[in-house]
GROMACS .gro file of C-alpha atoms in nm:
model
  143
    1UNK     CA    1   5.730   4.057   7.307
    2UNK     CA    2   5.585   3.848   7.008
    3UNK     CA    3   5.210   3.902   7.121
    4UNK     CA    4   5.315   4.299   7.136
    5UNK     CA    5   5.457   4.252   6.766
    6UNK     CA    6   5.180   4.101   6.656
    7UNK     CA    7   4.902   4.339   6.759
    8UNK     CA    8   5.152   4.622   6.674
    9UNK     CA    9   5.110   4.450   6.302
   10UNK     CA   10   4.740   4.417   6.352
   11UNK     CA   11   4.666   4.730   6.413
   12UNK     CA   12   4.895   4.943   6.153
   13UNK     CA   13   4.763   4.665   5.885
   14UNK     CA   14   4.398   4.702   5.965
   15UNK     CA   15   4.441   5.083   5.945
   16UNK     CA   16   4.638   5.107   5.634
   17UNK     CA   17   4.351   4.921   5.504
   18UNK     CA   18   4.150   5.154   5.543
   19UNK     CA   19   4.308   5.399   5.402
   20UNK     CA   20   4.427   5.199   5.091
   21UNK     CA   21   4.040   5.133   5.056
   22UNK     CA   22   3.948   5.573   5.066
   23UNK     CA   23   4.250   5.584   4.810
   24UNK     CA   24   4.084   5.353   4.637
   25UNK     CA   25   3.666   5.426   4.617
   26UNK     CA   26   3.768   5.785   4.693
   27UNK     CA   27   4.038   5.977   4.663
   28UNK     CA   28   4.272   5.796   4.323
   29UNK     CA   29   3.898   5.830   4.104
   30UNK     CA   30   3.824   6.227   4.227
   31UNK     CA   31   4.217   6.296   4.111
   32UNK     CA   32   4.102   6.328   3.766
   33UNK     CA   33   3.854   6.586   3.827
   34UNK     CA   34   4.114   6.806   3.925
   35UNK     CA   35   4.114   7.128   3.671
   36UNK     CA   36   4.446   7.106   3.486
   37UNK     CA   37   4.601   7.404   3.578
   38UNK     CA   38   4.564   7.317   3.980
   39UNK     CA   39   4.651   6.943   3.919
   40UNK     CA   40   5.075   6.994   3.987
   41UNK     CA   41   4.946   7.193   4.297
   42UNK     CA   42   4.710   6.935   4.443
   43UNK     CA   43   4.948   6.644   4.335
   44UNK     CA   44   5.247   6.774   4.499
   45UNK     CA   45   5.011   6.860   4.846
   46UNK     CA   46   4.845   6.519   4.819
   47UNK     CA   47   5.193   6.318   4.802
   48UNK     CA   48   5.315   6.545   5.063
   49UNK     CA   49   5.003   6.475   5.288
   50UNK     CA   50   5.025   6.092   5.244
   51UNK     CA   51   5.331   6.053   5.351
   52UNK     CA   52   5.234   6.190   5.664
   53UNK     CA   53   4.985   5.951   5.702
   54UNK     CA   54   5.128   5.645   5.605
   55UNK     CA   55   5.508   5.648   5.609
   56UNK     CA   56   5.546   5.556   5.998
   57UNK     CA   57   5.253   5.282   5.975
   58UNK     CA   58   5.385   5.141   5.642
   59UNK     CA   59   5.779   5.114   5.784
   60UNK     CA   60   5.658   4.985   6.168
   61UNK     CA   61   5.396   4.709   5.934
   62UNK     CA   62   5.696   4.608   5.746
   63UNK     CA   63   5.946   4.552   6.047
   64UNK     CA   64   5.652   4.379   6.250
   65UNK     CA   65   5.551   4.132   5.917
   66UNK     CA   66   5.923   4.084   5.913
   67UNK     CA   67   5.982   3.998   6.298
   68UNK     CA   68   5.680   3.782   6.309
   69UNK     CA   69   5.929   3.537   6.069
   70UNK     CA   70   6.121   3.510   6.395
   71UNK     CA   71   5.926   3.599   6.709
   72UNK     CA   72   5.650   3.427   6.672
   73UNK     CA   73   5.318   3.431   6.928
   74UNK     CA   74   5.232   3.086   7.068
   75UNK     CA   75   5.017   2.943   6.862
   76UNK     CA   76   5.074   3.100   6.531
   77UNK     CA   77   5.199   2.887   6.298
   78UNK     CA   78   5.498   2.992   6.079
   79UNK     CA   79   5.302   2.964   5.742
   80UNK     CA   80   5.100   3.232   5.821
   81UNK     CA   81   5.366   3.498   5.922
   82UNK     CA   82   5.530   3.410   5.583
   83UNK     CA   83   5.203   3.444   5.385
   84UNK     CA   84   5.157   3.760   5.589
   85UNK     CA   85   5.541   3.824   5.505
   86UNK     CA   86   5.491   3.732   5.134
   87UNK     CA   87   5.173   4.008   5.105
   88UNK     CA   88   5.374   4.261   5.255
   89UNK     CA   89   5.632   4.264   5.015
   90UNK     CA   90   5.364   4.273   4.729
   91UNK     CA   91   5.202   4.587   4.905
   92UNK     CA   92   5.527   4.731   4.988
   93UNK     CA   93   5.701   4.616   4.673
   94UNK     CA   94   5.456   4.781   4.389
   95UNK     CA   95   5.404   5.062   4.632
   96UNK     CA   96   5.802   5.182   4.591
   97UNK     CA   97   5.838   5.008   4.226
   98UNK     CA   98   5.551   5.167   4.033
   99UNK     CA   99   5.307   5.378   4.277
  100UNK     CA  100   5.575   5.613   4.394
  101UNK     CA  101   5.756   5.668   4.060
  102UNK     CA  102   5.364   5.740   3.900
  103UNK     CA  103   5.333   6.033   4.179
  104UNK     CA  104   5.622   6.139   4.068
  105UNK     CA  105   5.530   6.174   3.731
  106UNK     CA  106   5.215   6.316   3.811
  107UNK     CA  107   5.360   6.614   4.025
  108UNK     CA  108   5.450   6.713   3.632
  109UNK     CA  109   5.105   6.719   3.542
  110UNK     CA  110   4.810   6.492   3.472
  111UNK     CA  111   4.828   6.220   3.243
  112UNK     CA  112   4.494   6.048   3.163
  113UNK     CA  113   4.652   5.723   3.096
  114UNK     CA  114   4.847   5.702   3.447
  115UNK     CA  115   4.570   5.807   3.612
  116UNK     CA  116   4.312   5.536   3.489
  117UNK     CA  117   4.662   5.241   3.540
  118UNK     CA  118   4.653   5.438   3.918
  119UNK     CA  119   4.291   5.366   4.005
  120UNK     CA  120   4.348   5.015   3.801
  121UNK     CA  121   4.663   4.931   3.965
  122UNK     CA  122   4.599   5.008   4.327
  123UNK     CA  123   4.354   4.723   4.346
  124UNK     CA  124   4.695   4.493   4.436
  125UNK     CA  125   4.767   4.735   4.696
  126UNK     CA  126   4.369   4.701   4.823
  127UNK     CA  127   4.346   4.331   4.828
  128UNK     CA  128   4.702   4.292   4.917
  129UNK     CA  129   4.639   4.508   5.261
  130UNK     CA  130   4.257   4.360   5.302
  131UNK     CA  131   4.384   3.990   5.276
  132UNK     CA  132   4.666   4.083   5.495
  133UNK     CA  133   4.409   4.225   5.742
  134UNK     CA  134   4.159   3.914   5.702
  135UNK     CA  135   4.471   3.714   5.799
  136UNK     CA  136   4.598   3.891   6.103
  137UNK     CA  137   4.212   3.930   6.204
  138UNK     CA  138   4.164   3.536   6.210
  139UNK     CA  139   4.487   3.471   6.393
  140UNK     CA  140   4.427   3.724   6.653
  141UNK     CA  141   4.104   3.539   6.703
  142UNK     CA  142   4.251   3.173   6.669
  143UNK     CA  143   4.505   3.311   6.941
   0.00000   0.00000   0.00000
């Protein structure tokens, strides 16, 4: 059961880092070319569309992080599932704190200023899921 855990994790973390990484180099800097009277439109539709996409693998990477403090595979040593633990609850933590609330406020209509701290901010979120993916990656190896 701890192996399937694990490679659950693996997987949902390696693919939320790729899309945290389009977000990134892609989608968060094209947001403010949006023309102003179709940005609470797009906004609303983007939010709407992202949750699709990474509710379910966001929620199953966060129970999987957190069972890997308990069930872990042979070999793995505890440290890592709490560092792995520890950078989940950064990702997770500024995604509900301040990304979430920000999308909210944009769904009002664009705001220069929250859109440059957006494209600024999400670089925890980016090296938060890539070093949580580096991680994983080198103990599914080492295992």
């Amino acid at each position: 059961m701890a192996n399937l855990l694990f490679y659950v994790q693996l997987f949902v973390t390696i693919y939320m880092t790729g899309v945290v990484w389009f977000v990134q180099i892609v989608q968060y800097p094209m947001m403010g070319r949006i023309p102003a009277d179709m940005f609470v439109d797009y906004e609303n539709e983007y939010t709407s569309r992202m949750g699709l996409v990474v509710a379910a693998p966001m929620l199953i990477e966060m129970a999987t992080a957190f069972a890997m403090l308990f069930l872990l595979p042979t070999g793995m040593p505890r440290s890592a599932a709490w560092v792995g633990f520890a950078l989940m609850l950064v990702v997770a933590g500024v995604t509900f704190a301040w990304f979430v609330p920000a999308h909210a406020t944009l769904s009002q209509g664009f705001d220069a200023d929250l859109h440059r701290r957006l494209v600024s901010y999400n670089w925890v979120r980016t090296i938060g899921w890539t070093t949580r993916a580096v991680l994983l990656t080198w103990l599914a190896w080492r295992l």
